[in-house]
Amino acid sequence: MAGGSPTSAPVAPSAAATSGDPRGVRGTLTLAGAANVPSGAAVFLIVRPAGAKGGPPVAVSRLEAGAFPLSFELSQANSMMGQPLPEAMLIDARVDLDGNPMTRDAG
């Protein structure tokens, strides 16, 4: 993909992601099948309340893509407004080749 834009490599939080603690959630990202993430890419974690269909995230985190599986931890420190994380949440993981969350590519 030209221009260092995001890739659609399937990345998903494992079933081991845990919450219920207002201080945070921990989990592990794994790659589906034979997916590959190039070195230098970033992984963005976007947190929204469970059931949300869009809108602004309640928390975000940027991880350097390294060897998978990739562990993560999200807490109130990742909150957009300093609020505790929701008890039930949806965590989207997006791989971005140039590390800029504002760039998008159809690929």
PDB file of C-alpha atoms in Angstrom:
ATOM      1  CA  MET A   1       0.000   0.000   0.000  1.00  0.00           C
ATOM      2  CA  ALA A   2       1.421   3.307  -1.017  1.00  0.00           C
ATOM      3  CA  GLY A   3       1.554   6.310   1.219  1.00  0.00           C
ATOM      4  CA  GLY A   4       1.869   4.435   4.498  1.00  0.00           C
ATOM      5  CA  SER A   5      -1.829   3.951   5.009  1.00  0.00           C
ATOM      6  CA  PRO A   6      -3.693   1.450   7.167  1.00  0.00           C
ATOM      7  CA  THR A   7      -3.836  -2.203   6.325  1.00  0.00           C
ATOM      8  CA  SER A   8      -6.759  -4.491   6.883  1.00  0.00           C
ATOM      9  CA  ALA A   9      -4.780  -7.282   8.551  1.00  0.00           C
ATOM     10  CA  PRO A  10      -7.237  -8.947  10.910  1.00  0.00           C
ATOM     11  CA  VAL A  11      -6.248  -8.082  14.472  1.00  0.00           C
ATOM     12  CA  ALA A  12      -8.534  -8.921  17.352  1.00  0.00           C
ATOM     13  CA  PRO A  13      -8.428  -8.762  21.134  1.00  0.00           C
ATOM     14  CA  SER A  14      -8.342 -12.244  22.559  1.00  0.00           C
ATOM     15  CA  ALA A  15     -11.124 -13.629  24.667  1.00  0.00           C
ATOM     16  CA  ALA A  16      -8.785 -13.090  27.631  1.00  0.00           C
ATOM     17  CA  ALA A  17      -9.423  -9.331  27.673  1.00  0.00           C
ATOM     18  CA  THR A  18     -10.862  -8.501  31.072  1.00  0.00           C
ATOM     19  CA  SER A  19     -12.654  -5.496  32.527  1.00  0.00           C
ATOM     20  CA  GLY A  20     -15.099  -4.587  35.255  1.00  0.00           C
ATOM     21  CA  ASP A  21     -12.312  -2.686  37.008  1.00  0.00           C
ATOM     22  CA  PRO A  22     -12.621   1.079  36.465  1.00  0.00           C
ATOM     23  CA  ARG A  23      -8.843   1.290  36.472  1.00  0.00           C
ATOM     24  CA  GLY A  24      -8.412  -0.677  33.280  1.00  0.00           C
ATOM     25  CA  VAL A  25      -8.478  -3.699  31.059  1.00  0.00           C
ATOM     26  CA  ARG A  26      -5.725  -6.019  29.835  1.00  0.00           C
ATOM     27  CA  GLY A  27      -5.663  -8.338  26.878  1.00  0.00           C
ATOM     28  CA  THR A  28      -3.707  -9.840  24.040  1.00  0.00           C
ATOM     29  CA  LEU A  29      -3.935  -9.096  20.320  1.00  0.00           C
ATOM     30  CA  THR A  30      -3.466 -11.984  17.932  1.00  0.00           C
ATOM     31  CA  LEU A  31      -3.326 -12.051  14.151  1.00  0.00           C
ATOM     32  CA  ALA A  32      -5.887 -14.089  12.261  1.00  0.00           C
ATOM     33  CA  GLY A  33      -4.629 -16.797   9.950  1.00  0.00           C
ATOM     34  CA  ALA A  34      -1.533 -15.925   7.967  1.00  0.00           C
ATOM     35  CA  ALA A  35      -1.891 -12.143   8.419  1.00  0.00           C
ATOM     36  CA  ASN A  36       1.348 -10.205   8.626  1.00  0.00           C
ATOM     37  CA  VAL A  37       2.063  -6.746  10.039  1.00  0.00           C
ATOM     38  CA  PRO A  38       5.153  -4.984   8.650  1.00  0.00           C
ATOM     39  CA  SER A  39       7.724  -3.558  11.030  1.00  0.00           C
ATOM     40  CA  GLY A  40       7.279   0.139  11.719  1.00  0.00           C
ATOM     41  CA  ALA A  41       3.487  -0.134  11.722  1.00  0.00           C
ATOM     42  CA  ALA A  42       1.376   1.066  14.623  1.00  0.00           C
ATOM     43  CA  VAL A  43      -1.643  -0.557  16.216  1.00  0.00           C
ATOM     44  CA  PHE A  44      -4.380   1.789  17.388  1.00  0.00           C
ATOM     45  CA  LEU A  45      -6.805   0.579  20.038  1.00  0.00           C
ATOM     46  CA  ILE A  46     -10.114   2.443  20.015  1.00  0.00           C
ATOM     47  CA  VAL A  47     -12.492   1.977  22.958  1.00  0.00           C
ATOM     48  CA  ARG A  48     -16.214   2.689  22.782  1.00  0.00           C
ATOM     49  CA  PRO A  49     -19.033   1.629  25.097  1.00  0.00           C
ATOM     50  CA  ALA A  50     -20.408  -1.833  24.245  1.00  0.00           C
ATOM     51  CA  GLY A  51     -23.142  -1.558  21.624  1.00  0.00           C
ATOM     52  CA  ALA A  52     -21.925   1.786  20.247  1.00  0.00           C
ATOM     53  CA  LYS A  53     -22.242   2.045  16.471  1.00  0.00           C
ATOM     54  CA  GLY A  54     -19.825   4.953  16.137  1.00  0.00           C
ATOM     55  CA  GLY A  55     -19.202   8.345  17.625  1.00  0.00           C
ATOM     56  CA  PRO A  56     -16.167   9.527  19.491  1.00  0.00           C
ATOM     57  CA  PRO A  57     -14.088   6.981  21.369  1.00  0.00           C
ATOM     58  CA  VAL A  58     -13.936   7.061  25.151  1.00  0.00           C
ATOM     59  CA  ALA A  59     -10.276   5.986  25.100  1.00  0.00           C
ATOM     60  CA  VAL A  60      -7.465   5.354  22.629  1.00  0.00           C
ATOM     61  CA  SER A  61      -3.995   3.877  22.705  1.00  0.00           C
ATOM     62  CA  ARG A  62      -1.165   3.622  20.182  1.00  0.00           C
ATOM     63  CA  LEU A  63       1.094   0.574  20.291  1.00  0.00           C
ATOM     64  CA  GLU A  64       4.168  -0.110  18.220  1.00  0.00           C
ATOM     65  CA  ALA A  65       3.458  -3.228  16.198  1.00  0.00           C
ATOM     66  CA  GLY A  66       6.002  -5.815  17.170  1.00  0.00           C
ATOM     67  CA  ALA A  67       5.914  -9.546  17.453  1.00  0.00           C
ATOM     68  CA  PHE A  68       2.415 -10.945  17.848  1.00  0.00           C
ATOM     69  CA  PRO A  69       0.717 -11.861  20.081  1.00  0.00           C
ATOM     70  CA  LEU A  70       0.882  -8.297  21.427  1.00  0.00           C
ATOM     71  CA  SER A  71      -0.184  -7.563  25.001  1.00  0.00           C
ATOM     72  CA  PHE A  72      -2.009  -4.356  25.844  1.00  0.00           C
ATOM     73  CA  GLU A  73      -3.341  -2.547  28.871  1.00  0.00           C
ATOM     74  CA  LEU A  74      -5.881   0.267  28.788  1.00  0.00           C
ATOM     75  CA  SER A  75      -6.758   2.437  31.753  1.00  0.00           C
ATOM     76  CA  GLN A  76      -8.257   5.761  32.714  1.00  0.00           C
ATOM     77  CA  ALA A  77      -4.925   7.252  31.552  1.00  0.00           C
ATOM     78  CA  ASN A  78      -6.000   6.413  27.955  1.00  0.00           C
ATOM     79  CA  SER A  79      -9.359   8.129  28.408  1.00  0.00           C
ATOM     80  CA  MET A  80     -10.177  11.013  26.093  1.00  0.00           C
ATOM     81  CA  MET A  81     -11.824  13.031  28.891  1.00  0.00           C
ATOM     82  CA  GLY A  82     -10.231  11.511  31.996  1.00  0.00           C
ATOM     83  CA  GLN A  83     -13.303   9.433  32.837  1.00  0.00           C
ATOM     84  CA  PRO A  84     -13.133   5.787  33.942  1.00  0.00           C
ATOM     85  CA  LEU A  85     -13.447   3.193  31.197  1.00  0.00           C
ATOM     86  CA  PRO A  86     -16.950   1.774  30.708  1.00  0.00           C
ATOM     87  CA  GLU A  87     -17.609  -1.531  32.438  1.00  0.00           C
ATOM     88  CA  ALA A  88     -18.740  -3.070  29.121  1.00  0.00           C
ATOM     89  CA  MET A  89     -16.726  -1.926  26.118  1.00  0.00           C
ATOM     90  CA  LEU A  90     -15.919  -2.597  22.491  1.00  0.00           C
ATOM     91  CA  ILE A  91     -12.214  -2.471  21.639  1.00  0.00           C
ATOM     92  CA  ASP A  92     -11.342  -2.044  17.967  1.00  0.00           C
ATOM     93  CA  ALA A  93      -7.760  -2.656  16.876  1.00  0.00           C
ATOM     94  CA  ARG A  94      -6.496  -1.029  13.673  1.00  0.00           C
ATOM     95  CA  VAL A  95      -3.096  -1.500  12.030  1.00  0.00           C
ATOM     96  CA  ASP A  96      -1.723   1.648  10.434  1.00  0.00           C
ATOM     97  CA  LEU A  97       1.399   1.497   8.288  1.00  0.00           C
ATOM     98  CA  ASP A  98       2.476   5.132   8.688  1.00  0.00           C
ATOM     99  CA  GLY A  99       1.477   5.543  12.331  1.00  0.00           C
ATOM    100  CA  ASN A 100      -0.819   8.479  11.519  1.00  0.00           C
ATOM    101  CA  PRO A 101      -4.386   7.773  12.686  1.00  0.00           C
ATOM    102  CA  MET A 102      -5.805  10.396  10.303  1.00  0.00           C
ATOM    103  CA  THR A 103      -4.695   8.706   7.063  1.00  0.00           C
ATOM    104  CA  ARG A 104      -7.024   6.193   5.409  1.00  0.00           C
ATOM    105  CA  ASP A 105      -6.639   3.960   2.391  1.00  0.00           C
ATOM    106  CA  ALA A 106      -9.271   1.787   0.762  1.00  0.00           C
ATOM    107  CA  GLY A 107      -6.834  -1.153   0.984  1.00  0.00           C
TER     108      GLY A 107
END
